[in-house]
Coordinates of C-alpha atoms in Angstrom, one line a residue:
M385 CA -33.8 -7.0 25.8
A386 CA -30.9 -9.5 25.6
V387 CA -30.1 -8.3 22.0
L388 CA -30.0 -4.7 23.2
K389 CA -27.7 -5.4 26.1
I390 CA -25.3 -7.3 23.9
I391 CA -25.3 -4.5 21.3
C392 CA -24.7 -1.9 24.1
W393 CA -21.6 -3.8 25.3
L394 CA -20.3 -3.8 21.7
I395 CA -20.9 -0.1 21.3
V396 CA -19.1 0.6 24.6
Y397 CA -16.1 -1.5 23.6
S398 CA -15.9 0.0 20.1
A399 CA -15.9 3.5 21.6
L400 CA -13.2 2.7 24.1
A401 CA -11.0 0.9 21.5
S402 CA -11.2 3.7 19.0
G403 CA -10.4 6.3 21.6
L404 CA -7.3 4.3 22.7
G405 CA -5.9 4.0 19.3
G406 CA -7.5 0.7 18.2
L407 CA -9.6 0.0 15.2
N408 CA -12.7 2.0 14.5
S409 CA -16.2 0.5 13.7
D410 CA -19.4 2.1 12.6
K411 CA -23.0 1.4 11.6
G412 CA -21.9 -0.9 8.7
Q413 CA -21.2 -3.7 11.2
F414 CA -24.9 -4.1 11.7
Y415 CA -25.2 -5.7 8.2
F416 CA -23.2 -8.9 9.0
E417 CA -21.0 -8.6 12.1
V418 CA -23.7 -7.9 14.7
P419 CA -26.1 -10.6 13.4
L420 CA -23.3 -13.1 13.4
I421 CA -22.3 -12.1 16.9
L422 CA -25.9 -12.5 18.1
L423 CA -26.1 -16.0 16.7
I424 CA -23.0 -16.9 18.6
C425 CA -23.8 -15.1 21.9
L426 CA -27.5 -15.5 22.4
P427 CA -27.4 -19.3 23.2
I428 CA -24.7 -18.6 25.8
Y429 CA -26.7 -15.7 27.2
F430 CA -29.8 -17.9 27.8
G431 CA -27.5 -20.6 29.2
L432 CA -26.0 -18.2 31.7
E433 CA -29.2 -16.3 32.6
G434 CA -29.9 -16.7 36.3
R435 CA -26.5 -18.2 36.9
V436 CA -24.3 -15.1 36.8
K437 CA -24.7 -11.4 37.0
F438 CA -24.5 -9.6 33.7
P439 CA -25.1 -12.6 31.5
S440 CA -25.0 -10.4 28.4
F441 CA -21.4 -9.3 29.2
F442 CA -20.2 -12.9 29.8
A443 CA -22.0 -14.1 26.7
L444 CA -20.2 -11.5 24.6
L445 CA -16.8 -11.9 26.4
P446 CA -15.4 -14.5 23.8
I447 CA -16.0 -11.9 21.1
L448 CA -14.6 -9.1 23.2
I449 CA -11.4 -11.1 23.8
L450 CA -11.0 -11.7 20.0
Y451 CA -11.6 -8.0 19.4
L452 CA -9.0 -7.1 22.1
F453 CA -6.4 -9.3 20.3
L454 CA -7.2 -7.8 16.9
D455 CA -6.9 -4.2 18.3
F456 CA -3.7 -5.2 20.2
F457 CA -2.2 -6.5 17.0
Y458 CA -3.2 -3.4 15.1
F459 CA -1.8 -1.1 17.8
N460 CA 1.6 -2.9 17.9
M461 CA 2.0 -3.8 14.2
G462 CA 0.3 -0.9 12.5
R463 CA -1.8 -3.2 10.2
L464 CA -4.7 -5.5 10.3
F465 CA -4.3 -9.1 11.6
K466 CA -4.8 -11.7 9.0
L467 CA -5.3 -15.4 9.7
N468 CA -2.1 -16.3 7.9
D469 CA -0.2 -14.1 10.3
I470 CA -0.4 -17.0 12.8
A471 CA 2.6 -18.4 10.9
E472 CA 4.5 -15.1 11.7
F473 CA 3.7 -15.2 15.4
N474 CA 7.4 -15.0 16.3
E475 CA 7.6 -11.6 14.4
L476 CA 4.9 -10.2 16.7
I477 CA 6.8 -11.4 19.8
G478 CA 10.0 -10.0 18.5
V479 CA 8.8 -6.4 18.2
L480 CA 6.8 -6.3 21.5
S481 CA 8.1 -4.6 24.6
W482 CA 7.9 -6.7 27.8
I483 CA 4.7 -4.8 28.7
G484 CA 3.3 -5.9 25.3
I485 CA 4.3 -9.5 25.8
V486 CA 2.7 -9.5 29.3
A487 CA -0.5 -8.0 27.8
L488 CA -0.6 -10.6 25.1
M489 CA -0.2 -13.4 27.6
L490 CA -3.1 -12.0 29.7
V491 CA -5.3 -12.0 26.6
F492 CA -4.6 -15.7 25.9
I493 CA -4.9 -16.6 29.6
G494 CA -8.2 -14.7 29.7
A495 CA -9.4 -16.6 26.6
F496 CA -8.6 -20.1 28.1
S497 CA -10.0 -19.1 31.5
L498 CA -13.2 -17.9 29.8
F499 CA -13.6 -21.2 27.9
A500 CA -13.2 -23.2 31.1
F501 CA -15.7 -20.9 32.8
L502 CA -18.3 -21.4 30.1
V503 CA -17.8 -25.2 30.0
M504 CA -18.6 -25.3 33.7
K505 CA -21.5 -22.9 33.6
V506 CA -23.4 -24.0 30.5
S507 CA -24.0 -27.4 28.8
S508 CA -21.9 -28.7 25.9
K509 CA -25.0 -28.6 23.7
I510 CA -25.3 -24.8 24.2
I511 CA -21.6 -24.4 23.3
M512 CA -22.0 -26.5 20.2
L513 CA -25.1 -24.5 19.2
S514 CA -23.3 -21.2 19.8
S515 CA -20.2 -22.4 17.8
F516 CA -22.2 -23.7 14.8
P517 CA -22.5 -20.5 12.8
L518 CA -18.8 -19.8 13.3
V519 CA -17.9 -23.3 12.2
V520 CA -20.0 -23.0 9.1
F521 CA -18.5 -19.6 8.3
I522 CA -14.9 -20.9 8.8
G523 CA -15.6 -24.0 6.8
L524 CA -16.8 -21.9 3.8
L525 CA -13.6 -19.9 4.1
Y526 CA -11.6 -22.9 3.0
I527 CA -14.2 -25.0 1.1
K528 CA -15.8 -22.3 -0.9
P529 CA -14.0 -19.0 -0.4
S530 CA -15.4 -17.5 -3.6
F531 CA -18.9 -17.7 -2.1
I532 CA -17.8 -15.7 0.9
V533 CA -16.1 -13.1 -1.2
S534 CA -19.0 -12.8 -3.6
F535 CA -21.6 -12.6 -0.8
I536 CA -19.7 -9.9 1.2
D537 CA -19.0 -7.9 -2.0
Q538 CA -22.6 -7.9 -2.9
F539 CA -24.4 -7.5 0.4
S540 CA -22.1 -5.7 2.8
F541 CA -22.3 -2.0 3.6
K542 CA -19.1 -1.3 1.6
V543 CA -15.9 -3.1 0.7
H544 CA -12.6 -1.2 0.5
H545 CA -9.5 -2.4 -1.3
V546 CA -7.3 0.6 -0.7
V547 CA -7.4 1.2 3.0
L548 CA -8.2 -2.2 4.5
E549 CA -8.9 -0.7 7.9
K550 CA -12.0 1.0 6.5
N551 CA -13.5 -2.5 6.1
V552 CA -13.5 -2.7 9.9
K553 CA -15.3 0.5 10.1
D554 CA -17.9 -0.4 7.6
N555 CA -18.2 -4.2 8.1
G556 CA -16.8 -5.1 11.5
R557 CA -13.6 -6.8 12.8
I558 CA -14.7 -10.5 12.4
V559 CA -16.3 -10.0 8.9
T560 CA -13.1 -8.2 7.7
L561 CA -10.9 -10.9 9.1
F562 CA -12.9 -13.6 7.3
Y563 CA -13.2 -11.6 4.1
L564 CA -9.4 -11.1 3.8
E565 CA -8.8 -14.8 4.4
A566 CA -11.5 -15.7 1.8
L567 CA -9.8 -13.4 -0.7
R568 CA -6.5 -15.1 0.0
N569 CA -7.9 -18.6 -0.3
Q570 CA -9.7 -17.7 -3.5
A571 CA -6.5 -16.6 -5.0
L572 CA -4.6 -19.7 -3.7
E573 CA -7.1 -21.9 -5.6
D574 CA -5.6 -20.7 -8.8
V575 CA -1.9 -20.3 -8.0
E576 CA 0.9 -22.7 -7.5
V577 CA 4.6 -22.0 -6.9
K578 CA 7.0 -23.5 -9.5
E579 CA 9.9 -25.1 -7.6
G580 CA 13.1 -23.3 -8.3
W581 CA 11.6 -20.5 -10.3
L582 CA 12.4 -17.8 -7.7
D583 CA 16.0 -18.8 -7.1
G584 CA 16.6 -19.3 -10.8
E585 CA 15.4 -15.8 -11.8
I586 CA 17.2 -14.0 -9.0
A587 CA 20.4 -16.0 -9.7
N588 CA 20.1 -15.0 -13.4
I589 CA 19.9 -11.3 -12.6
S590 CA 22.7 -11.6 -10.0
D591 CA 24.9 -13.2 -12.6
T592 CA 24.1 -10.4 -14.9
L593 CA 25.3 -7.8 -12.4
K594 CA 28.3 -9.6 -10.9
N595 CA 30.9 -7.8 -13.0
S596 CA 29.2 -4.4 -12.9
P597 CA 30.5 -1.7 -10.6
K598 CA 28.0 -0.9 -7.8
R599 CA 26.3 2.4 -7.6
N600 CA 23.3 3.8 -5.9
I601 CA 19.8 3.7 -7.5
H602 CA 17.3 6.4 -6.6
L603 CA 13.8 5.5 -7.7
I604 CA 11.5 8.5 -7.1
V605 CA 7.8 7.9 -7.6
M606 CA 5.7 11.1 -7.6
E607 CA 2.0 11.0 -6.8
S608 CA -0.3 12.1 -9.7
L609 CA 2.4 14.1 -11.6
L610 CA 0.8 15.7 -14.6
D611 CA 2.9 17.5 -17.2
P612 CA 0.4 20.1 -18.5
Y613 CA 2.5 20.7 -21.7
L614 CA 1.0 17.4 -23.0
F615 CA -2.4 19.1 -23.4
S616 CA -3.2 20.8 -26.7
G617 CA -4.0 24.5 -26.5
I618 CA -3.2 25.1 -22.9
E619 CA -1.6 28.6 -22.4
L620 CA 1.2 28.8 -19.8
P621 CA 3.5 31.7 -18.9
D622 CA 6.9 31.8 -20.6
N623 CA 8.6 31.5 -17.2
Y624 CA 6.4 28.5 -16.1
L625 CA 9.5 26.2 -16.3
S626 CA 13.1 27.1 -15.4
P627 CA 15.7 26.8 -18.2
W628 CA 16.9 23.5 -16.7
M629 CA 13.4 22.0 -16.7
K630 CA 12.8 23.3 -20.2
N631 CA 15.9 21.5 -21.4
L632 CA 14.8 18.4 -19.5
T633 CA 11.6 18.2 -21.6
N634 CA 13.8 17.2 -24.5
Y635 CA 14.5 14.0 -22.5
R636 CA 10.9 13.4 -21.5
N637 CA 10.1 9.7 -21.6
Y638 CA 6.7 8.0 -21.6
S639 CA 5.3 5.1 -19.7
L640 CA 1.8 3.6 -19.4
S641 CA 0.6 3.1 -15.8
P642 CA -1.8 0.3 -14.9
A643 CA -3.8 2.9 -12.9
Y644 CA -5.6 6.1 -13.4
G645 CA -6.6 8.6 -10.7
G646 CA -5.8 6.2 -7.9
S647 CA -4.6 2.7 -6.9
T648 CA -1.0 3.7 -6.5
A649 CA -0.2 0.2 -5.4
Q650 CA -0.8 -1.1 -8.9
A651 CA 1.8 1.2 -10.2
E652 CA 4.1 0.3 -7.4
F653 CA 3.7 -3.4 -8.1
E654 CA 4.8 -2.9 -11.7
L655 CA 7.6 -0.5 -10.9
L656 CA 9.0 -2.9 -8.2
C657 CA 8.3 -6.3 -9.7
G658 CA 8.6 -5.9 -13.4
A659 CA 5.3 -7.6 -14.3
P660 CA 2.0 -6.2 -15.4
A661 CA -0.6 -5.6 -12.7
L662 CA -3.4 -7.9 -14.1
S663 CA -5.6 -7.9 -10.9
Q664 CA -6.1 -11.7 -11.4
Y665 CA -6.1 -12.4 -7.6
G666 CA -7.9 -9.4 -6.3
T667 CA -8.2 -5.8 -7.2
I668 CA -4.9 -4.9 -5.7
E669 CA -1.9 -7.3 -6.0
F670 CA -0.2 -5.9 -2.8
N671 CA -3.2 -6.8 -0.7
Q672 CA -2.4 -10.5 -1.4
F673 CA 1.2 -10.3 -0.4
S674 CA 2.0 -12.2 2.8
G675 CA 5.6 -11.2 3.4
Y676 CA 7.2 -14.1 1.6
E677 CA 10.1 -13.4 -0.7
T678 CA 9.4 -12.9 -4.4
S679 CA 11.2 -11.8 -7.5
C680 CA 11.2 -8.0 -7.5
L681 CA 13.8 -5.2 -7.9
P682 CA 14.9 -5.0 -4.3
N683 CA 15.5 -8.7 -4.0
W684 CA 17.3 -8.7 -7.4
L685 CA 19.7 -6.0 -6.1
K686 CA 20.1 -7.6 -2.7
S687 CA 21.3 -10.8 -4.4
S688 CA 24.2 -8.7 -5.8
G689 CA 25.2 -7.1 -2.5
Y690 CA 23.0 -4.0 -2.5
T691 CA 20.8 -2.8 0.3
A692 CA 17.2 -1.8 -0.3
I693 CA 15.1 0.7 1.7
S694 CA 11.7 2.3 1.0
Q695 CA 10.7 5.7 2.2
N696 CA 7.0 6.7 2.0
A697 CA 5.5 10.1 2.6
Y698 CA 2.1 8.7 3.8
K699 CA 0.6 6.0 6.0
P700 CA 1.8 2.4 6.2
S701 CA -1.8 1.2 6.5
Y702 CA -2.5 1.8 2.8
F703 CA -2.4 -1.2 0.4
N704 CA -1.0 -3.7 2.9
K705 CA 2.4 -1.9 2.5
L706 CA 4.3 -3.6 5.3
N707 CA 3.8 -7.1 4.0
A708 CA 4.2 -6.0 0.4
Y709 CA 7.4 -4.2 0.9
K710 CA 8.8 -7.2 2.9
S711 CA 7.9 -9.5 0.0
T712 CA 9.6 -7.3 -2.6
G713 CA 12.8 -7.3 -0.5
F714 CA 13.1 -4.0 1.3
E715 CA 15.1 -4.4 4.5
N716 CA 13.7 -1.3 6.1
S717 CA 10.6 0.7 5.3
F718 CA 10.1 4.2 6.7
F719 CA 7.0 6.3 7.1
P720 CA 6.4 9.7 8.7
K721 CA 6.4 9.3 12.5
E722 CA 3.1 11.2 12.7
Y723 CA 1.4 8.2 11.0
L724 CA 3.1 5.4 13.0
V725 CA 1.0 3.5 15.6
T726 CA 4.3 2.5 17.3
G727 CA 8.0 3.2 16.8
D728 CA 9.8 6.2 15.5
S729 CA 11.1 7.5 12.1
H730 CA 13.5 10.1 10.7
L731 CA 10.6 11.2 8.4
S732 CA 8.2 13.9 9.6
T733 CA 5.2 15.5 7.9
Q734 CA 6.1 18.9 9.4
L735 CA 2.5 20.0 8.7
T736 CA 1.0 23.3 9.7
G737 CA -2.7 23.9 10.1
S738 CA -3.0 25.2 6.6
A739 CA -0.6 22.9 4.7
G740 CA -3.1 20.2 4.1
E741 CA -2.8 16.4 4.6
Y742 CA -0.2 15.6 2.0
M743 CA 3.4 16.5 2.5
F744 CA 5.0 18.7 -0.3
D745 CA 7.4 16.8 -2.5
S746 CA 10.6 18.6 -1.4
D747 CA 9.7 18.4 2.3
F748 CA 9.7 14.7 1.9
F749 CA 12.4 14.1 -0.7
E750 CA 15.0 16.2 1.2
Q751 CA 14.5 14.2 4.3
A752 CA 14.6 10.9 2.4
I753 CA 17.7 11.7 0.4
D754 CA 19.6 13.0 3.4
H755 CA 18.8 9.8 5.3
F756 CA 19.8 7.5 2.5
L757 CA 23.1 9.2 1.7
E758 CA 24.1 9.5 5.4
S759 CA 23.4 5.7 5.9
H760 CA 25.1 4.6 2.7
K761 CA 28.6 6.2 2.9
S762 CA 30.3 2.9 2.5
T763 CA 27.6 0.7 0.9
F764 CA 25.4 0.9 -2.2
G765 CA 21.7 0.4 -2.3
L766 CA 18.2 1.1 -3.8
N767 CA 16.6 4.2 -2.4
Y768 CA 12.9 3.9 -3.2
M769 CA 10.9 7.1 -2.4
L770 CA 7.2 7.4 -2.8
G771 CA 5.7 10.9 -2.5
V772 CA 2.1 11.8 -1.8
Y773 CA 1.8 15.5 -2.7
G774 CA -0.6 16.0 -5.6
H775 CA -3.0 13.5 -4.3
Y776 CA -6.7 14.2 -4.7
N777 CA -8.3 16.7 -3.9
F778 CA -5.3 18.6 -5.2
Y779 CA -5.2 21.1 -2.3
F780 CA -3.1 24.1 -3.1
D781 CA -1.8 26.0 -0.1
E782 CA -1.8 29.7 -1.1
T783 CA -0.3 30.7 2.2
R784 CA 2.8 29.0 1.1
F785 CA 2.7 29.0 -2.7
Q786 CA 1.5 31.8 -4.9
P787 CA -0.6 30.8 -7.9
V788 CA 1.2 31.4 -11.2
V789 CA -1.5 30.3 -13.6
D790 CA -5.1 31.5 -14.0
L791 CA -7.2 29.0 -16.0
K792 CA -10.6 30.4 -15.0
S793 CA -13.1 30.6 -17.9
T794 CA -11.0 28.2 -20.0
E795 CA -11.6 24.6 -20.8
F796 CA -8.8 23.8 -18.3
E797 CA -10.4 25.5 -15.3
G798 CA -11.0 22.2 -13.6
I799 CA -7.3 21.5 -13.3
E800 CA -6.1 24.9 -12.3
N801 CA -4.8 23.7 -8.9
I802 CA -3.0 20.7 -10.5
V803 CA -1.3 23.0 -13.0
N804 CA -0.2 25.4 -10.2
Q805 CA 1.0 22.5 -8.2
Y806 CA 3.1 21.3 -11.1
Y807 CA 5.0 24.7 -11.3
Y808 CA 6.3 24.1 -7.8
R809 CA 6.7 20.3 -8.3
A810 CA 8.9 21.0 -11.3
I811 CA 11.1 23.1 -9.1
S812 CA 11.2 20.2 -6.6
I813 CA 12.3 17.8 -9.3
E814 CA 15.1 20.2 -10.4
E815 CA 16.3 20.8 -6.8
N816 CA 16.3 17.2 -5.7
V817 CA 17.8 15.7 -8.9
K818 CA 20.5 18.4 -8.9
S819 CA 21.2 17.6 -5.2
L820 CA 21.5 13.8 -6.0
I821 CA 23.8 14.5 -9.0
D822 CA 26.0 16.7 -6.9
R823 CA 26.1 14.4 -3.8
D824 CA 25.9 11.0 -5.6
P825 CA 27.3 11.7 -9.1
N826 CA 27.7 8.0 -10.2
S827 CA 24.1 7.1 -9.3
L828 CA 21.1 6.1 -11.4
I829 CA 18.1 8.3 -10.9
L830 CA 14.6 7.4 -12.2
V831 CA 11.7 9.9 -11.6
V832 CA 8.3 8.7 -12.6
S833 CA 4.6 9.4 -11.9
D834 CA 2.5 6.7 -10.4
H835 CA -0.6 7.7 -12.4
L836 CA -2.4 10.8 -13.7
P837 CA -4.6 12.8 -11.3
L838 CA -8.3 12.3 -11.4
S839 CA -9.9 14.7 -13.8
P840 CA -12.9 16.9 -12.9
T841 CA -15.2 14.6 -14.9
T842 CA -14.2 11.4 -16.6
K843 CA -11.0 9.9 -18.2
E844 CA -12.2 11.3 -21.5
Y845 CA -11.4 14.8 -20.1
Y846 CA -7.8 14.2 -21.0
T847 CA -8.2 12.9 -24.6
E848 CA -10.9 15.6 -25.3
R849 CA -8.2 18.2 -24.6
G850 CA -5.5 16.6 -26.6
Y851 CA -3.7 14.6 -23.9
P852 CA -2.5 11.4 -25.6
D853 CA -3.8 8.8 -23.2
P854 CA -5.2 9.0 -19.6
Y855 CA -2.7 6.2 -18.7
L856 CA 0.3 7.9 -20.2
N857 CA 2.8 9.2 -17.7
V858 CA 6.2 11.0 -17.9
F859 CA 9.4 9.6 -16.6
Y860 CA 13.0 11.0 -16.5
F861 CA 16.1 8.8 -16.3
F862 CA 19.6 10.1 -15.3
D863 CA 22.8 8.0 -15.6
R864 CA 25.8 9.6 -13.8
G865 CA 24.1 13.0 -14.0
K866 CA 23.2 12.8 -17.7
P867 CA 19.5 12.7 -18.8
I868 CA 18.7 9.7 -21.0
K869 CA 16.2 9.7 -23.8
Y870 CA 14.3 6.5 -24.6
E871 CA 12.3 6.2 -27.8
G872 CA 8.8 4.9 -27.9
I873 CA 6.3 4.3 -25.1
Y874 CA 7.1 1.9 -22.3
N875 CA 5.0 0.4 -19.5
H876 CA 5.7 0.9 -15.8
Y877 CA 6.6 -2.8 -15.6
D878 CA 9.4 -2.2 -18.1
L879 CA 11.2 0.4 -15.9
P880 CA 12.8 -1.9 -13.3
W881 CA 14.3 -3.9 -16.2
L882 CA 15.6 -0.6 -17.7
L883 CA 17.4 0.0 -14.4
I884 CA 18.9 -3.5 -14.3
N885 CA 20.0 -3.2 -18.0
R886 CA 21.6 0.1 -17.3
L887 CA 23.4 -1.2 -14.3
S888 CA 24.8 -4.1 -16.3
S889 CA 25.9 -2.0 -19.2
N890 CA 23.1 -3.5 -21.4
R891 CA 24.1 -7.1 -20.7
C892 CA 20.7 -8.2 -19.2
E893 CA 19.0 -10.9 -21.3
L894 CA 15.9 -11.0 -19.2
C895 CA 15.5 -7.2 -19.7
S896 CA 14.4 -7.7 -23.3
L897 CA 11.4 -9.9 -22.4
G898 CA 8.2 -9.1 -24.2
R899 CA 4.9 -8.4 -22.6
E900 CA 3.7 -12.0 -22.9
I901 CA 6.7 -13.4 -21.0
K902 CA 6.5 -10.6 -18.4
S903 CA 2.8 -11.4 -18.0
N904 CA 3.7 -15.1 -17.5
R905 CA 6.0 -13.9 -14.6
Y906 CA 3.0 -12.4 -12.9
T907 CA 1.6 -15.7 -11.6
Q908 CA 4.9 -16.7 -10.1
V909 CA 5.6 -13.3 -8.6
L910 CA 2.2 -13.4 -6.8
A911 CA 2.5 -17.1 -5.9
N912 CA 5.8 -16.7 -4.1
A913 CA 4.7 -13.5 -2.4
M914 CA 1.5 -15.2 -1.2
I915 CA 2.5 -18.7 -0.1
G916 CA 6.3 -19.0 -0.5
E917 CA 8.2 -21.9 -1.9
N918 CA 7.8 -25.0 0.3

C-alpha cells in the first residue's frame, strides 16, 4: 500500500508539472527512477507512519522538491539542469524575474525546512538508511562513471542523444540528471586542457586577420539539402532549375559531412569548430559542451573585432544548443518565439495548420537576414543561420506548393517529396543569396547542407542509384557576389578554415592543416568546451 501511495503522488506531480510547462515523464521511469525513489522514500515512510498525516507524501517530499527545482530550471532556462550548472548559478539568478528569484528562494527554504522536519521526526539511522542508495549512486558517478553509463545504456527504457528532454520522459528526472553527469565524467577521465593552447590558437588567427578589411560572413546551413542532379538516370523537367541556378551548378562544391540522415549537431560541430566530429566523448560532441570558451569560428572572429550571432529555425532544446553555442562564441542565439519556454524573439514560425512542423527555408532566412543586416549597419559579424525545412519526414505542403516532378513508378519514387522540395528550396537559395549580394555586396556567403536526407531504405539507396557517396554534400561559396569553385572534395571541418583563408586573402597558415592535425585539435576543442582552462 505504501508503494502505491508514493507512486500515486509521483503520477499527480508529473501530470501537474507537464501541464504547467515543466518536464514530461512516462512509463519508462518505472525501470530505474521509481525503484530508486522507493529505496529512498520507504524507510522515511515507515519512520513517519503514525506520527504525521499522509506519511507517503512527506516521505516523497524531498524528491518532489528536487523535481520542482529541475522543472523550475527547465521552465526558466529552456534546457535541462546538469550538475555542473551549479558553477553557473549566477547565470540563473541573472535571467530570473523577481518573481522567479522569490520562487527559487522558496524552493531552497522548503528543502532546508523539510530536512529539519525529518531530523526531528525520524531517527538518524532511518535518514542514513534512506540516503544510502543515493550516496552509492552519486559515488559511482565520480568513481566509476563508465559503469553508470554502460548500465543505463543497456538496461534503461531508451536513451536519447538528440533531444535530451526525451530521457526525462523515458527514464525520469533523477536518472537523466545522473546519466548526463556520468557521461560528462566519463569524458573528463580522458581529456586534459593544455595550458595556453586556446589563447595561442585564437591569437594566431587574430594575427592572420588583423590587416584584412572587415566584412560580414553569412553561413547558411540547410537541413537535408539534396541536389537530385547527382543521381544517375533521374529525369527532371527542363525548367526544374532557373537559369541562375543552372549556372550555379558550374560552381557546385563538395564536402563530406560526418552525419547521414540526422545528427545535425555533428555537422554543426565541424562547420563551427574546424575539427572532425570523432564522437570520442559521447555520440554528440555538443552534448558535452558546458559553456566554456573554446576555439571555434565565432570566437576566432570575435578576437578580431567581429560580432557573432546564431539564428536557428527550430527548438533550442535540441543537442544542448544553448551551452554549445555559448562555448563556440556566439554572443546571442535566437530561436522562433513559438519554441521558447521564456523570453521573446524576432523569429517566428508563422505556421498554419497545414504547413507542417518545419518552417520553409525562405520564411526563416528572410527574417534572419533582415535582423542581422538591421543590427549590423555599423559593425561586422558572423551571421550563422541553421534552417530546418527538409527534415524527415519530408512533408510537402501541396496547399502552398504545387508538385513539379512525378517520380511514381520509377526507382526514385521514394524521394519524390524530397525532389519536389528541392525545386522550391533552389528558388529560396537564389532569392536569399541575391538579396544578400544586393544588400551586403562585400560579404562572404557560404551555403551548405548539414547532411543528406534519410533514404526510404538504407544508405545504399544512394550509391545504388549513382549518387557518389551518402555523406557527400553540396556547398556554394560567394565572395563579393561572385561564386567560387573549389576543386576536389572537402570535409565539413575544412569549411570554416576556407572562410578564414578567404577573409585573410589566403594568408592563413593554420588553414592548410591536414586531417591528422585537425583531428589533434579535436581533443583540445572538446577539453576547453567541457572544463575550461583553469
